[in-house]
């Protein structure tokens, strides 16, 4: 009861931020609900930061609800489909992830950007934008400013990519499959991948062919959250202990384990439905449950981003945003070039 009383008002404020952000995100998919939530939160932060009664609930939302969102993200991952269909794009995915992380490290060294911001921008650029940042931030103990900065940088280049990549793909003569892989590997966030792929489908009258393909490639990239967070977890735990050793218990992010379990449950249930092991009634209930969990995951991320916005000073963010934008730009360009280059070398383009 004390838990609810202590946090309720702050959680309600985050909820009030999340509701309009959710609907704005549905209306303007190219931007997405999480970005609207951060923007609304930052606009209100001056009025909220000084109210002690709200701090506990806002902090809970920005940390714990963010982890719950990542766990529920697993209910959107059918590992069987991802492995079967996403295998073609695997060399490109690995190449682009490695390129982004290496580029982020080089820019981090050259421009002396704070380490945690660099990690979040590198991981967000290489894997899956806001979801990857949401999964990584608790592992490296990033603060609200670092998370907001990384999300803002990723958001900027997501919009540019969604707007120009369909035209660029036309100019380069990409096939439908080629553009699906390009969009799925070179665009960061799901909403922007959807926007770019939908634009291509509309331009070429392909139904939802490219959209479906790009989404599966994007889901395959999402799986990289698992090894990346585990590596960062071990590194952070070792650094915190002051020795060269770290226990599995201290290093392993438990919410990532639950994310994996959710993915495995999804895969098993999909197999049972495809094999007609479940009755039509049970299959309907399972599909409803998965749809509900995916909705909750998206909404929780929006709530958490709203909480992060409420913690963030927008003026300070703008003043210190130059170097992170340079890093985001470098990662974005490098990923796009490598995605196209590996496609070309693989004979896919």
mmCIF file of C-alpha atoms in Angstrom:
data_model
loop_
_atom_site.group_PDB
_atom_site.id
_atom_site.type_symbol
_atom_site.label_atom_id
_atom_site.label_comp_id
_atom_site.label_asym_id
_atom_site.label_seq_id
_atom_site.Cartn_x
_atom_site.Cartn_y
_atom_site.Cartn_z
ATOM 1 C CA UNK A 1 0.000 0.000 0.000
ATOM 2 C CA UNK A 2 2.877 2.331 0.854
ATOM 3 C CA UNK A 3 4.427 1.497 -2.531
ATOM 4 C CA UNK A 4 1.270 2.665 -4.338
ATOM 5 C CA UNK A 5 0.816 5.774 -2.191
ATOM 6 C CA UNK A 6 4.470 6.781 -2.634
ATOM 7 C CA UNK A 7 4.541 6.453 -6.414
ATOM 8 C CA UNK A 8 0.964 6.829 -7.635
ATOM 9 C CA UNK A 9 0.910 10.556 -8.379
ATOM 10 C CA UNK A 10 4.177 10.496 -10.337
ATOM 11 C CA UNK A 11 3.024 7.470 -12.347
ATOM 12 C CA UNK A 12 -0.270 9.244 -13.142
ATOM 13 C CA UNK A 13 1.622 12.284 -14.442
ATOM 14 C CA UNK A 14 3.631 9.989 -16.745
ATOM 15 C CA UNK A 15 0.371 8.370 -17.869
ATOM 16 C CA UNK A 16 -1.113 11.797 -18.669
ATOM 17 C CA UNK A 17 1.940 12.549 -20.793
ATOM 18 C CA UNK A 18 1.814 9.138 -22.512
ATOM 19 C CA UNK A 19 -1.835 9.230 -23.660
ATOM 20 C CA UNK A 20 -1.596 12.238 -26.041
ATOM 21 C CA UNK A 21 1.909 11.104 -27.101
ATOM 22 C CA UNK A 22 0.486 7.689 -28.040
ATOM 23 C CA UNK A 23 -2.240 9.165 -30.256
ATOM 24 C CA UNK A 24 0.140 11.694 -31.810
ATOM 25 C CA UNK A 25 2.514 8.826 -32.570
ATOM 26 C CA UNK A 26 -0.250 6.919 -34.354
ATOM 27 C CA UNK A 27 -1.126 10.003 -36.371
ATOM 28 C CA UNK A 28 2.497 10.818 -37.240
ATOM 29 C CA UNK A 29 4.227 7.428 -37.409
ATOM 30 C CA UNK A 30 7.372 8.931 -38.892
ATOM 31 C CA UNK A 31 8.008 10.582 -35.502
ATOM 32 C CA UNK A 32 6.518 7.988 -33.155
ATOM 33 C CA UNK A 33 4.956 8.089 -29.701
ATOM 34 C CA UNK A 34 8.202 7.849 -27.658
ATOM 35 C CA UNK A 35 9.602 11.008 -29.240
ATOM 36 C CA UNK A 36 6.368 12.918 -28.654
ATOM 37 C CA UNK A 37 6.432 11.722 -25.026
ATOM 38 C CA UNK A 38 9.972 13.008 -24.481
ATOM 39 C CA UNK A 39 9.090 16.358 -26.085
ATOM 40 C CA UNK A 40 5.911 16.779 -23.994
ATOM 41 C CA UNK A 41 7.787 15.705 -20.869
ATOM 42 C CA UNK A 42 10.609 18.180 -21.485
ATOM 43 C CA UNK A 43 8.096 21.002 -22.000
ATOM 44 C CA UNK A 44 6.508 20.172 -18.625
ATOM 45 C CA UNK A 45 9.735 19.369 -16.767
ATOM 46 C CA UNK A 46 10.198 22.868 -15.351
ATOM 47 C CA UNK A 47 6.830 22.635 -13.572
ATOM 48 C CA UNK A 48 7.351 19.072 -12.328
ATOM 49 C CA UNK A 49 11.007 18.845 -11.256
ATOM 50 C CA UNK A 50 10.533 20.818 -8.044
ATOM 51 C CA UNK A 51 7.539 18.780 -6.809
ATOM 52 C CA UNK A 52 8.984 16.133 -4.459
ATOM 53 C CA UNK A 53 5.701 14.220 -4.270
ATOM 54 C CA UNK A 54 6.037 13.279 -7.971
ATOM 55 C CA UNK A 55 9.718 12.303 -8.058
ATOM 56 C CA UNK A 56 9.389 8.731 -6.789
ATOM 57 C CA UNK A 57 6.689 7.760 -9.318
ATOM 58 C CA UNK A 58 8.475 9.444 -12.244
ATOM 59 C CA UNK A 59 11.744 7.700 -11.353
ATOM 60 C CA UNK A 60 9.931 4.347 -11.039
ATOM 61 C CA UNK A 61 8.396 4.841 -14.496
ATOM 62 C CA UNK A 62 11.679 5.868 -16.125
ATOM 63 C CA UNK A 63 13.504 2.815 -14.727
ATOM 64 C CA UNK A 64 11.203 -0.098 -13.854
ATOM 65 C CA UNK A 65 8.423 0.521 -16.384
ATOM 66 C CA UNK A 66 11.124 0.845 -19.043
ATOM 67 C CA UNK A 67 12.376 -2.628 -18.127
ATOM 68 C CA UNK A 68 8.827 -4.036 -18.184
ATOM 69 C CA UNK A 69 8.452 -2.615 -21.710
ATOM 70 C CA UNK A 70 11.557 -4.505 -22.866
ATOM 71 C CA UNK A 71 10.277 -7.753 -21.319
ATOM 72 C CA UNK A 72 6.915 -7.431 -23.091
ATOM 73 C CA UNK A 73 8.754 -6.683 -26.352
ATOM 74 C CA UNK A 74 9.625 -10.385 -26.378
ATOM 75 C CA UNK A 75 5.990 -11.277 -27.055
ATOM 76 C CA UNK A 76 6.386 -9.743 -30.522
ATOM 77 C CA UNK A 77 9.330 -11.987 -31.429
ATOM 78 C CA UNK A 78 8.613 -15.319 -33.097
ATOM 79 C CA UNK A 79 12.145 -16.713 -33.173
ATOM 80 C CA UNK A 80 11.223 -19.346 -35.773
ATOM 81 C CA UNK A 81 10.065 -16.761 -38.320
ATOM 82 C CA UNK A 82 12.933 -14.425 -37.561
ATOM 83 C CA UNK A 83 15.544 -17.169 -38.015
ATOM 84 C CA UNK A 84 13.930 -18.646 -41.145
ATOM 85 C CA UNK A 85 13.233 -15.421 -43.028
ATOM 86 C CA UNK A 86 15.852 -13.167 -41.479
ATOM 87 C CA UNK A 87 18.776 -15.504 -42.245
ATOM 88 C CA UNK A 88 19.298 -13.890 -45.668
ATOM 89 C CA UNK A 89 19.907 -10.515 -44.101
ATOM 90 C CA UNK A 90 22.073 -11.834 -41.232
ATOM 91 C CA UNK A 91 25.488 -10.971 -42.795
ATOM 92 C CA UNK A 92 24.249 -7.429 -43.481
ATOM 93 C CA UNK A 93 22.827 -7.089 -39.953
ATOM 94 C CA UNK A 94 26.088 -8.239 -38.355
ATOM 95 C CA UNK A 95 28.113 -5.930 -40.619
ATOM 96 C CA UNK A 96 25.969 -2.865 -39.894
ATOM 97 C CA UNK A 97 25.926 -3.490 -36.127
ATOM 98 C CA UNK A 98 29.704 -3.874 -36.042
ATOM 99 C CA UNK A 99 30.150 -0.780 -38.228
ATOM 100 C CA UNK A 100 27.953 1.379 -36.024
ATOM 101 C CA UNK A 101 29.647 0.310 -32.793
ATOM 102 C CA UNK A 102 33.130 0.827 -34.246
ATOM 103 C CA UNK A 103 32.137 4.227 -35.667
ATOM 104 C CA UNK A 104 30.651 5.286 -32.325
ATOM 105 C CA UNK A 105 33.856 4.242 -30.543
ATOM 106 C CA UNK A 106 36.049 6.216 -32.964
ATOM 107 C CA UNK A 107 33.905 9.369 -32.631
ATOM 108 C CA UNK A 108 33.818 8.882 -28.847
ATOM 109 C CA UNK A 109 37.618 8.956 -28.800
ATOM 110 C CA UNK A 110 37.967 11.836 -31.275
ATOM 111 C CA UNK A 111 35.368 14.173 -29.744
ATOM 112 C CA UNK A 112 35.548 13.081 -26.096
ATOM 113 C CA UNK A 113 31.791 12.468 -25.875
ATOM 114 C CA UNK A 114 30.631 10.995 -22.526
ATOM 115 C CA UNK A 115 30.967 7.207 -22.573
ATOM 116 C CA UNK A 116 27.370 6.300 -21.681
ATOM 117 C CA UNK A 117 25.895 8.662 -24.277
ATOM 118 C CA UNK A 118 28.251 7.138 -26.855
ATOM 119 C CA UNK A 119 27.163 3.602 -25.958
ATOM 120 C CA UNK A 120 23.468 4.489 -26.198
ATOM 121 C CA UNK A 121 23.866 6.255 -29.561
ATOM 122 C CA UNK A 122 26.007 3.430 -30.955
ATOM 123 C CA UNK A 123 23.619 0.705 -29.782
ATOM 124 C CA UNK A 124 20.508 2.681 -30.760
ATOM 125 C CA UNK A 125 21.894 3.317 -34.249
ATOM 126 C CA UNK A 126 23.019 -0.265 -34.812
ATOM 127 C CA UNK A 127 20.184 -2.351 -33.357
ATOM 128 C CA UNK A 128 16.698 -0.927 -33.099
ATOM 129 C CA UNK A 129 16.575 2.657 -31.945
ATOM 130 C CA UNK A 130 14.441 3.347 -28.878
ATOM 131 C CA UNK A 131 13.990 -0.325 -27.916
ATOM 132 C CA UNK A 132 17.741 -0.936 -27.841
ATOM 133 C CA UNK A 133 18.308 2.253 -25.848
ATOM 134 C CA UNK A 134 15.550 1.185 -23.433
ATOM 135 C CA UNK A 135 17.239 -2.199 -22.943
ATOM 136 C CA UNK A 136 20.778 -0.849 -22.646
ATOM 137 C CA UNK A 137 20.197 2.180 -20.393
ATOM 138 C CA UNK A 138 19.461 0.218 -17.161
ATOM 139 C CA UNK A 139 22.420 -2.106 -17.797
ATOM 140 C CA UNK A 140 24.977 0.732 -17.979
ATOM 141 C CA UNK A 141 23.082 2.859 -15.431
ATOM 142 C CA UNK A 142 22.615 5.760 -17.867
ATOM 143 C CA UNK A 143 20.930 8.870 -16.492
ATOM 144 C CA UNK A 144 17.854 10.626 -17.875
ATOM 145 C CA UNK A 145 19.829 13.253 -19.785
ATOM 146 C CA UNK A 146 21.937 10.607 -21.547
ATOM 147 C CA UNK A 147 18.853 8.603 -22.531
ATOM 148 C CA UNK A 148 16.988 11.685 -23.792
ATOM 149 C CA UNK A 149 20.037 12.808 -25.749
ATOM 150 C CA UNK A 150 20.442 9.418 -27.438
ATOM 151 C CA UNK A 151 16.724 9.152 -28.277
ATOM 152 C CA UNK A 152 16.747 12.678 -29.733
ATOM 153 C CA UNK A 153 19.741 11.923 -31.967
ATOM 154 C CA UNK A 154 18.238 8.640 -33.187
ATOM 155 C CA UNK A 155 14.898 10.383 -33.817
ATOM 156 C CA UNK A 156 16.522 13.061 -35.997
ATOM 157 C CA UNK A 157 18.146 10.599 -38.388
ATOM 158 C CA UNK A 158 15.120 8.279 -38.338
ATOM 159 C CA UNK A 159 13.002 11.055 -39.819
ATOM 160 C CA UNK A 160 15.595 11.897 -42.467
ATOM 161 C CA UNK A 161 15.947 8.209 -43.398
ATOM 162 C CA UNK A 162 12.192 7.626 -43.649
ATOM 163 C CA UNK A 163 11.862 10.668 -45.930
ATOM 164 C CA UNK A 164 14.803 10.150 -48.300
ATOM 165 C CA UNK A 165 15.516 6.397 -48.379
ATOM 166 C CA UNK A 166 12.600 5.419 -50.691
ATOM 167 C CA UNK A 167 13.770 7.982 -53.266
ATOM 168 C CA UNK A 168 17.402 6.935 -52.773
ATOM 169 C CA UNK A 169 16.424 3.288 -53.281
ATOM 170 C CA UNK A 170 14.730 4.204 -56.559
ATOM 171 C CA UNK A 171 17.778 6.121 -57.751
ATOM 172 C CA UNK A 172 20.028 3.152 -56.942
ATOM 173 C CA UNK A 173 17.688 0.689 -58.666
ATOM 174 C CA UNK A 174 17.073 -1.492 -55.598
ATOM 175 C CA UNK A 175 14.697 -4.436 -55.945
ATOM 176 C CA UNK A 176 11.780 -4.883 -53.571
ATOM 177 C CA UNK A 177 13.793 -7.411 -51.547
ATOM 178 C CA UNK A 178 16.833 -5.133 -51.645
ATOM 179 C CA UNK A 179 14.918 -2.160 -50.280
ATOM 180 C CA UNK A 180 13.290 -4.299 -47.565
ATOM 181 C CA UNK A 181 16.766 -5.315 -46.367
ATOM 182 C CA UNK A 182 18.063 -1.757 -46.725
ATOM 183 C CA UNK A 183 15.183 -0.276 -44.710
ATOM 184 C CA UNK A 184 15.349 -3.055 -42.113
ATOM 185 C CA UNK A 185 19.104 -2.653 -41.538
ATOM 186 C CA UNK A 186 19.765 1.065 -42.156
ATOM 187 C CA UNK A 187 16.740 2.661 -40.449
ATOM 188 C CA UNK A 188 16.805 2.567 -36.653
ATOM 189 C CA UNK A 189 13.350 2.673 -35.093
ATOM 190 C CA UNK A 190 10.372 0.453 -35.934
ATOM 191 C CA UNK A 191 8.058 3.377 -36.697
ATOM 192 C CA UNK A 192 10.540 4.834 -39.202
ATOM 193 C CA UNK A 193 11.192 1.425 -40.794
ATOM 194 C CA UNK A 194 7.421 1.097 -41.221
ATOM 195 C CA UNK A 195 7.163 4.591 -42.703
ATOM 196 C CA UNK A 196 10.000 4.049 -45.209
ATOM 197 C CA UNK A 197 8.808 0.580 -46.266
ATOM 198 C CA UNK A 198 5.177 1.720 -46.570
ATOM 199 C CA UNK A 199 6.275 4.615 -48.799
ATOM 200 C CA UNK A 200 8.120 2.176 -51.057
ATOM 201 C CA UNK A 201 5.097 -0.149 -51.243
ATOM 202 C CA UNK A 202 2.872 2.810 -52.186
ATOM 203 C CA UNK A 203 5.311 4.007 -54.857
ATOM 204 C CA UNK A 204 5.627 0.554 -56.445
ATOM 205 C CA UNK A 205 2.125 -0.865 -55.796
ATOM 206 C CA UNK A 206 3.541 -3.954 -54.048
ATOM 207 C CA UNK A 207 0.847 -4.319 -51.388
ATOM 208 C CA UNK A 208 2.701 -4.909 -48.124
ATOM 209 C CA UNK A 209 5.541 -7.011 -49.551
ATOM 210 C CA UNK A 210 8.390 -4.665 -48.631
ATOM 211 C CA UNK A 211 6.770 -3.649 -45.338
ATOM 212 C CA UNK A 212 6.530 -7.289 -44.227
ATOM 213 C CA UNK A 213 10.100 -8.044 -45.311
ATOM 214 C CA UNK A 214 11.572 -4.931 -43.677
ATOM 215 C CA UNK A 215 9.708 -5.677 -40.431
ATOM 216 C CA UNK A 216 11.159 -9.194 -40.226
ATOM 217 C CA UNK A 217 14.678 -7.873 -40.891
ATOM 218 C CA UNK A 218 14.089 -5.307 -38.158
ATOM 219 C CA UNK A 219 12.936 -8.030 -35.731
ATOM 220 C CA UNK A 220 16.081 -10.018 -36.532
ATOM 221 C CA UNK A 221 18.138 -6.953 -35.577
ATOM 222 C CA UNK A 222 16.195 -6.748 -32.320
ATOM 223 C CA UNK A 223 17.660 -10.096 -31.220
ATOM 224 C CA UNK A 224 21.061 -8.395 -31.021
ATOM 225 C CA UNK A 225 19.755 -6.750 -27.838
ATOM 226 C CA UNK A 226 20.513 -10.028 -26.028
ATOM 227 C CA UNK A 227 24.292 -10.369 -26.647
ATOM 228 C CA UNK A 228 24.904 -6.612 -26.492
ATOM 229 C CA UNK A 229 23.242 -6.188 -23.084
ATOM 230 C CA UNK A 230 24.985 -9.284 -21.714
ATOM 231 C CA UNK A 231 28.411 -8.010 -22.808
ATOM 232 C CA UNK A 232 27.716 -4.562 -21.394
ATOM 233 C CA UNK A 233 26.349 -6.119 -18.196
ATOM 234 C CA UNK A 234 29.548 -8.080 -17.619
ATOM 235 C CA UNK A 235 31.727 -5.080 -18.467
ATOM 236 C CA UNK A 236 29.775 -2.760 -16.140
ATOM 237 C CA UNK A 237 29.780 -5.296 -13.288
ATOM 238 C CA UNK A 238 33.529 -5.890 -13.658
ATOM 239 C CA UNK A 239 34.225 -2.166 -13.689
ATOM 240 C CA UNK A 240 32.035 -1.580 -10.624
ATOM 241 C CA UNK A 241 33.705 -4.395 -8.664
ATOM 242 C CA UNK A 242 37.169 -2.935 -9.245
ATOM 243 C CA UNK A 243 38.518 -6.362 -10.216
ATOM 244 C CA UNK A 244 38.856 -8.350 -13.425
ATOM 245 C CA UNK A 245 36.052 -10.671 -12.349
ATOM 246 C CA UNK A 246 32.288 -10.309 -12.295
ATOM 247 C CA UNK A 247 29.724 -12.840 -11.132
ATOM 248 C CA UNK A 248 27.033 -13.955 -13.541
ATOM 249 C CA UNK A 249 24.369 -12.924 -11.015
ATOM 250 C CA UNK A 250 25.671 -9.351 -10.744
ATOM 251 C CA UNK A 251 26.300 -8.983 -14.486
ATOM 252 C CA UNK A 252 23.214 -10.618 -15.974
ATOM 253 C CA UNK A 253 20.313 -8.174 -16.520
ATOM 254 C CA UNK A 254 17.346 -10.200 -15.250
ATOM 255 C CA UNK A 255 14.837 -8.307 -17.363
ATOM 256 C CA UNK A 256 16.719 -9.560 -20.454
ATOM 257 C CA UNK A 257 16.235 -13.135 -19.212
ATOM 258 C CA UNK A 258 12.481 -12.461 -18.990
ATOM 259 C CA UNK A 259 12.620 -10.934 -22.496
ATOM 260 C CA UNK A 260 14.179 -14.188 -23.772
ATOM 261 C CA UNK A 261 11.552 -16.276 -21.956
ATOM 262 C CA UNK A 262 8.765 -14.162 -23.521
ATOM 263 C CA UNK A 263 10.321 -14.730 -26.970
ATOM 264 C CA UNK A 264 10.519 -18.487 -26.403
ATOM 265 C CA UNK A 265 6.873 -18.598 -25.237
ATOM 266 C CA UNK A 266 5.849 -16.684 -28.355
ATOM 267 C CA UNK A 267 7.786 -19.074 -30.599
ATOM 268 C CA UNK A 268 6.303 -22.197 -28.983
ATOM 269 C CA UNK A 269 2.756 -20.827 -29.130
ATOM 270 C CA UNK A 270 3.147 -19.862 -32.795
ATOM 271 C CA UNK A 271 4.420 -23.354 -33.578
ATOM 272 C CA UNK A 272 1.413 -24.877 -31.813
ATOM 273 C CA UNK A 273 -0.978 -22.628 -33.742
ATOM 274 C CA UNK A 274 0.697 -23.333 -37.100
ATOM 275 C CA UNK A 275 0.616 -27.077 -36.382
ATOM 276 C CA UNK A 276 -3.072 -26.950 -35.339
ATOM 277 C CA UNK A 277 -2.185 -28.265 -31.875
ATOM 278 C CA UNK A 278 -4.293 -25.479 -30.392
ATOM 279 C CA UNK A 279 -8.000 -25.289 -31.121
ATOM 280 C CA UNK A 280 -9.333 -22.263 -32.976
ATOM 281 C CA UNK A 281 -10.708 -20.862 -29.716
ATOM 282 C CA UNK A 282 -7.379 -21.187 -27.867
ATOM 283 C CA UNK A 283 -5.476 -19.761 -30.865
ATOM 284 C CA UNK A 284 -7.758 -16.730 -30.820
ATOM 285 C CA UNK A 285 -7.108 -16.206 -27.107
ATOM 286 C CA UNK A 286 -3.342 -16.559 -27.606
ATOM 287 C CA UNK A 287 -3.329 -14.055 -30.477
ATOM 288 C CA UNK A 288 -5.324 -11.610 -28.381
ATOM 289 C CA UNK A 289 -2.863 -12.014 -25.498
ATOM 290 C CA UNK A 290 0.142 -11.383 -27.776
ATOM 291 C CA UNK A 291 -1.529 -8.334 -29.315
ATOM 292 C CA UNK A 292 -2.257 -6.993 -25.815
ATOM 293 C CA UNK A 293 1.344 -7.558 -24.655
ATOM 294 C CA UNK A 294 2.757 -5.836 -27.765
ATOM 295 C CA UNK A 295 0.438 -2.873 -27.168
ATOM 296 C CA UNK A 296 1.473 -2.696 -23.493
ATOM 297 C CA UNK A 297 5.152 -2.836 -24.499
ATOM 298 C CA UNK A 298 4.756 0.116 -26.865
ATOM 299 C CA UNK A 299 2.707 2.090 -24.357
ATOM 300 C CA UNK A 300 5.124 1.403 -21.482
ATOM 301 C CA UNK A 301 8.019 2.657 -23.616
ATOM 302 C CA UNK A 302 6.035 5.838 -24.308
ATOM 303 C CA UNK A 303 5.312 6.239 -20.573
ATOM 304 C CA UNK A 304 8.973 5.715 -19.700
ATOM 305 C CA UNK A 305 10.124 8.194 -22.348
ATOM 306 C CA UNK A 306 7.634 10.701 -20.933
ATOM 307 C CA UNK A 307 9.191 10.189 -17.484
ATOM 308 C CA UNK A 308 12.662 10.706 -18.944
ATOM 309 C CA UNK A 309 11.445 13.912 -20.599
ATOM 310 C CA UNK A 310 10.069 15.114 -17.251
ATOM 311 C CA UNK A 311 13.552 14.659 -15.788
ATOM 312 C CA UNK A 312 15.324 16.488 -18.647
ATOM 313 C CA UNK A 313 16.245 20.146 -19.040
ATOM 314 C CA UNK A 314 15.536 20.908 -22.699
ATOM 315 C CA UNK A 315 17.825 23.964 -22.789
ATOM 316 C CA UNK A 316 20.744 21.974 -21.388
ATOM 317 C CA UNK A 317 20.034 19.181 -23.876
ATOM 318 C CA UNK A 318 20.169 21.600 -26.833
ATOM 319 C CA UNK A 319 23.353 23.281 -25.576
ATOM 320 C CA UNK A 320 25.220 19.972 -25.323
ATOM 321 C CA UNK A 321 23.717 18.256 -28.356
ATOM 322 C CA UNK A 322 26.280 19.133 -31.045
ATOM 323 C CA UNK A 323 28.790 16.333 -30.557
ATOM 324 C CA UNK A 324 26.180 13.565 -30.095
ATOM 325 C CA UNK A 325 24.524 14.674 -33.355
ATOM 326 C CA UNK A 326 27.887 14.349 -35.143
ATOM 327 C CA UNK A 327 28.224 10.833 -33.728
ATOM 328 C CA UNK A 328 24.665 9.929 -34.765
ATOM 329 C CA UNK A 329 25.272 11.266 -38.273
ATOM 330 C CA UNK A 330 28.523 9.314 -38.633
ATOM 331 C CA UNK A 331 26.853 6.073 -37.470
ATOM 332 C CA UNK A 332 23.842 6.659 -39.725
ATOM 333 C CA UNK A 333 25.921 7.263 -42.869
ATOM 334 C CA UNK A 334 28.258 4.354 -42.099
ATOM 335 C CA UNK A 335 25.364 1.911 -41.589
ATOM 336 C CA UNK A 336 23.623 2.977 -44.829
ATOM 337 C CA UNK A 337 26.836 2.635 -46.861
ATOM 338 C CA UNK A 338 27.749 -0.760 -45.375
ATOM 339 C CA UNK A 339 24.193 -2.082 -45.818
ATOM 340 C CA UNK A 340 24.291 -1.240 -49.534
ATOM 341 C CA UNK A 341 27.891 -2.439 -49.960
ATOM 342 C CA UNK A 342 27.286 -5.858 -48.389
ATOM 343 C CA UNK A 343 24.088 -6.276 -50.434
ATOM 344 C CA UNK A 344 26.093 -5.549 -53.569
ATOM 345 C CA UNK A 345 28.886 -7.976 -52.629
ATOM 346 C CA UNK A 346 26.319 -10.666 -51.756
ATOM 347 C CA UNK A 347 24.631 -10.329 -55.141
ATOM 348 C CA UNK A 348 21.354 -9.121 -53.627
ATOM 349 C CA UNK A 349 21.660 -5.789 -55.450
#
